[in-house]
Short mmCIF file of C-alpha atoms in Angstrom, two decimals:
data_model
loop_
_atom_site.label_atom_id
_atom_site.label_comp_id
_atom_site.label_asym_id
_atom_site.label_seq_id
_atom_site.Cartn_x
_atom_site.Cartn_y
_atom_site.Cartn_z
CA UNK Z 1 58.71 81.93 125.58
CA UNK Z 2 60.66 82.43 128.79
CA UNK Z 3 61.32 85.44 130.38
CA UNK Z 4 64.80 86.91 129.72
CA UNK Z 5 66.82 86.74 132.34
CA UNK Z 6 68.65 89.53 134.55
CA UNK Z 7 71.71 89.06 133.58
CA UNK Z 8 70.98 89.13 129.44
CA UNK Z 9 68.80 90.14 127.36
CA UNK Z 10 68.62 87.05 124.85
CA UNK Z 11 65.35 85.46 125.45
CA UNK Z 12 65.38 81.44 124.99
CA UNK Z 13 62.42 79.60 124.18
CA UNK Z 14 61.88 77.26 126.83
CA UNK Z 15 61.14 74.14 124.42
CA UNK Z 16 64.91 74.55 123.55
CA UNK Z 17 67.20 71.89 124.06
CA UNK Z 18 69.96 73.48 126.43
CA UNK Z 19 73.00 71.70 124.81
CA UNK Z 20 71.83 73.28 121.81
CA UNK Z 21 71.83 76.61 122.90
CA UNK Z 22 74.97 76.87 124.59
CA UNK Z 23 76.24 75.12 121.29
CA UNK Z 24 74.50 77.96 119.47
CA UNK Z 25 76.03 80.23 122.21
CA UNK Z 26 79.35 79.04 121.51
CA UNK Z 27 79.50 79.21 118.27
CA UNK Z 28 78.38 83.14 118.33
CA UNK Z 29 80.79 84.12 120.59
CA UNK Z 30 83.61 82.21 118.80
CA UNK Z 31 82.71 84.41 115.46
CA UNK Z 32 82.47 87.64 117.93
CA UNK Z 33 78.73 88.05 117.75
CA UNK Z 34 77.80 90.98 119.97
CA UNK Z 35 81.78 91.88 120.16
CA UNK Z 36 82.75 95.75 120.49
CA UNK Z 37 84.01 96.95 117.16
CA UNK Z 38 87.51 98.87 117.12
CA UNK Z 39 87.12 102.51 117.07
CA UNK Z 40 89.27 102.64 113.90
CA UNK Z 41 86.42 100.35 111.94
CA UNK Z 42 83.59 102.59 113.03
CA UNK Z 43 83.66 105.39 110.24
CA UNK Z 44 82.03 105.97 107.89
CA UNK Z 45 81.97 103.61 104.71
CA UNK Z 46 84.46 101.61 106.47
CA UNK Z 47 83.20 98.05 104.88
CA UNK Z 48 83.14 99.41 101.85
CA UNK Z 49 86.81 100.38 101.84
CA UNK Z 50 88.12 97.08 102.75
CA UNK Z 51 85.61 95.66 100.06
CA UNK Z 52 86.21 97.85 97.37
CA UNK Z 53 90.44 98.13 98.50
CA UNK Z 54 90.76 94.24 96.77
CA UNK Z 55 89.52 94.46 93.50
CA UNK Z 56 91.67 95.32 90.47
CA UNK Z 57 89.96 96.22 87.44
CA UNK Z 58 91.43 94.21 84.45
CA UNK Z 59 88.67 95.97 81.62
CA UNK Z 60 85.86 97.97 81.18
CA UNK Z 61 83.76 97.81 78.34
CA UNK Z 62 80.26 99.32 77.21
CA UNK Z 63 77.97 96.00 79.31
CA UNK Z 64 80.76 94.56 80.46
CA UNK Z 65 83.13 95.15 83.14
CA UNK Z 66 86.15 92.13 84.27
CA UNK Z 67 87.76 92.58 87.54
CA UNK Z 68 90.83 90.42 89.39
CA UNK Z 69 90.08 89.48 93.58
CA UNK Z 70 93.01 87.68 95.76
CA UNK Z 71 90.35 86.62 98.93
CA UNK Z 72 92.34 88.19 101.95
CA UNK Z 73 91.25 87.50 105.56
CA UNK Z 74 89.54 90.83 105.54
CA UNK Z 75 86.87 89.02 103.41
CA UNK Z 76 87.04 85.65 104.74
CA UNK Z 77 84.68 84.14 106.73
CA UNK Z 78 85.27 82.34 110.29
CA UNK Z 79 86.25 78.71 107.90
CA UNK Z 80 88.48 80.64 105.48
CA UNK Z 81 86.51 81.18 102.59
CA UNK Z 82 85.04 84.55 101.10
CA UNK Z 83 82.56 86.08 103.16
CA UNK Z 84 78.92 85.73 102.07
CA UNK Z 85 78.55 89.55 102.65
CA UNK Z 86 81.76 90.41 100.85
CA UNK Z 87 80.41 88.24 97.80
CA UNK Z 88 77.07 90.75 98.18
CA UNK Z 89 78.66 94.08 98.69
CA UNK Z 90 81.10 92.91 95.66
CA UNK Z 91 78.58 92.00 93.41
CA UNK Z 92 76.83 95.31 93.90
CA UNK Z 93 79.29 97.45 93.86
CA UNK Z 94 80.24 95.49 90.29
CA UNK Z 95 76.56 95.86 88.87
CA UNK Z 96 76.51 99.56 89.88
CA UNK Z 97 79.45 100.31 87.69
CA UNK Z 98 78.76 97.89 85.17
CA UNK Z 99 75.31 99.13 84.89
CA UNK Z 100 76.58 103.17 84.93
CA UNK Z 101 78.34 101.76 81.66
CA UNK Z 102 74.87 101.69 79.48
CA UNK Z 103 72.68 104.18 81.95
CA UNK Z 104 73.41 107.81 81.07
CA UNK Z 105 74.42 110.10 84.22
CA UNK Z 106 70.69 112.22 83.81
CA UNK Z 107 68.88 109.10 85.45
CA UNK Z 108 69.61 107.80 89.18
CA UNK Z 109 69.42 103.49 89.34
CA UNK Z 110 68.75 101.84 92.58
CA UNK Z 111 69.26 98.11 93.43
CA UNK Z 112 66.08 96.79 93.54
CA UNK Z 113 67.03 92.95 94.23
CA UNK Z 114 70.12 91.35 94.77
CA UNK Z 115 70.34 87.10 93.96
CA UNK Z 116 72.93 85.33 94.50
CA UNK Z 117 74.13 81.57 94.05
CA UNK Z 118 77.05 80.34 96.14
CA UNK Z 119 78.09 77.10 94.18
CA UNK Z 120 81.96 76.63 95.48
CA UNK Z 121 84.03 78.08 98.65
CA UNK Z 122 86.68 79.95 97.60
CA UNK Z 123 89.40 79.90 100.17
CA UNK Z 124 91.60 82.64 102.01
CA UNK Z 125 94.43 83.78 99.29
CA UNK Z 126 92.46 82.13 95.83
CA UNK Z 127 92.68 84.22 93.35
CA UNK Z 128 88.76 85.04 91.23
CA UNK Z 129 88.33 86.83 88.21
CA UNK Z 130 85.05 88.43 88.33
CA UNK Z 131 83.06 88.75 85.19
CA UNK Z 132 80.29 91.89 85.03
CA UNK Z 133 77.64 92.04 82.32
CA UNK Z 134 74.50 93.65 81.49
CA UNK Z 135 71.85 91.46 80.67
CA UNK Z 136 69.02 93.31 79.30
CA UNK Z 137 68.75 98.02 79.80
CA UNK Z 138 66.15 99.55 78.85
CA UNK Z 139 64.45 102.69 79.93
CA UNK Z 140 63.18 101.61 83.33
CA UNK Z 141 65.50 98.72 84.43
CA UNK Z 142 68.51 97.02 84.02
CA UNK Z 143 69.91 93.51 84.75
CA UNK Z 144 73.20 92.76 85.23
CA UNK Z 145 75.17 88.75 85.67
CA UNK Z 146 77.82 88.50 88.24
CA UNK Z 147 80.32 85.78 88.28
CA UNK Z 148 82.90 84.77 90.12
CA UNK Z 149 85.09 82.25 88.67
CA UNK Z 150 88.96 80.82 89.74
CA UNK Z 151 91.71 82.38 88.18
CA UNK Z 152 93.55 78.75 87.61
CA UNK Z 153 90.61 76.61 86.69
CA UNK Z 154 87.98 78.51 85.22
CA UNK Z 155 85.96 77.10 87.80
CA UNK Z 156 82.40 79.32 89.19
CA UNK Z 157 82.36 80.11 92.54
CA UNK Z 158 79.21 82.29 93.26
CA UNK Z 159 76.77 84.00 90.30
CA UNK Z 160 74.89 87.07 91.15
CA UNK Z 161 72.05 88.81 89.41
CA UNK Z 162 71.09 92.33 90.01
CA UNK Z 163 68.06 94.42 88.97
CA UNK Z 164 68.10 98.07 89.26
CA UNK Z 165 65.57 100.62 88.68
CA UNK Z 166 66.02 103.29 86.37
CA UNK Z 167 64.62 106.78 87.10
CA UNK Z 168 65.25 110.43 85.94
CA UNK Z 169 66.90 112.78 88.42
CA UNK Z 170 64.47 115.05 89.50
CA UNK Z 171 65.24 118.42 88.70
CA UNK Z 172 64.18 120.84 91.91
#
């Protein structure tokens, strides 16, 4: 590995191809790697309020929870479609309520893995209808499908599966 130099701290292997890294280079600063973030952006739970600020909850059942999504550019990615991360932080914050449906309030659930499959781009303004349900609760865990289907077609976009971990709430 080279050393870094003085005027950065990214080290570069010196095997690398240097087209390729100032491609690489490129690219990052085009997507505003390593950009200062807005005061305004930097409270608290910020992502999750521009997240959480697009869906519309259509039903909630016992297991099952449908929601509406129009993708925005605050969830796009740099080509236009839904962010990878917004599909994530989406399809947990789904599970979590969906799952809260069937696990009483005297036990705490944490996510203890996350999957999911991104099958179709769905582009800045589309419009997804995101189905929640739980798979299989029972006393230590519950699993919960994620999908994210067009409004128009029917067609999936992304599937998620989450596992959380059921445990009581200690009582100190």
């Amino acid at each position: 590995m080279a050393e870094p130099s003085t005027t950065s701290t990214t080290v570069v292997s010196e095997e690398s191809d240097p087209e390729h890294v100032k491609y690489i280079t490129d690219f990052f600063n085009s997507v505003g790697v390593s950009s200062t973030i807005p005061e305004n952006h930097s409270t608290t739970d910020f992502y999750s309020n521009i997240v959480g600020g697009h869906l519309k909850v259509h039903q909630i059942q016992r297991g099952h929870i449908t929601c509406h999504l129009t993708v925005k550019p605050a969830v796009a990615n740099f080509y236009g479609g839904i962010h990878g991360g917004a599909v994530a932080a989406l399809s947990e914050r789904m599970a979590i309520g969906c799952a809260r449906t069937v696990v009483g309030e005297d036990k705490e659930i944490f996510l203890g893995e996350l999957s999911i499959s991104y099958l179709s781009a769905a582009p800045k303004n589309a419009e997804l209808i995101i189905d929640c349900s739980v798979v299989r609760s029972g006393r230590n865990l519950t699993v919960v499908a994620i999908e994210f289907k067009f409004k128009n077609s029917g067609k999936l976009a992304c599937t998620s599966r989450a596992t959380f971990y059921n445990t009581p709430i200690s009582k100190l």
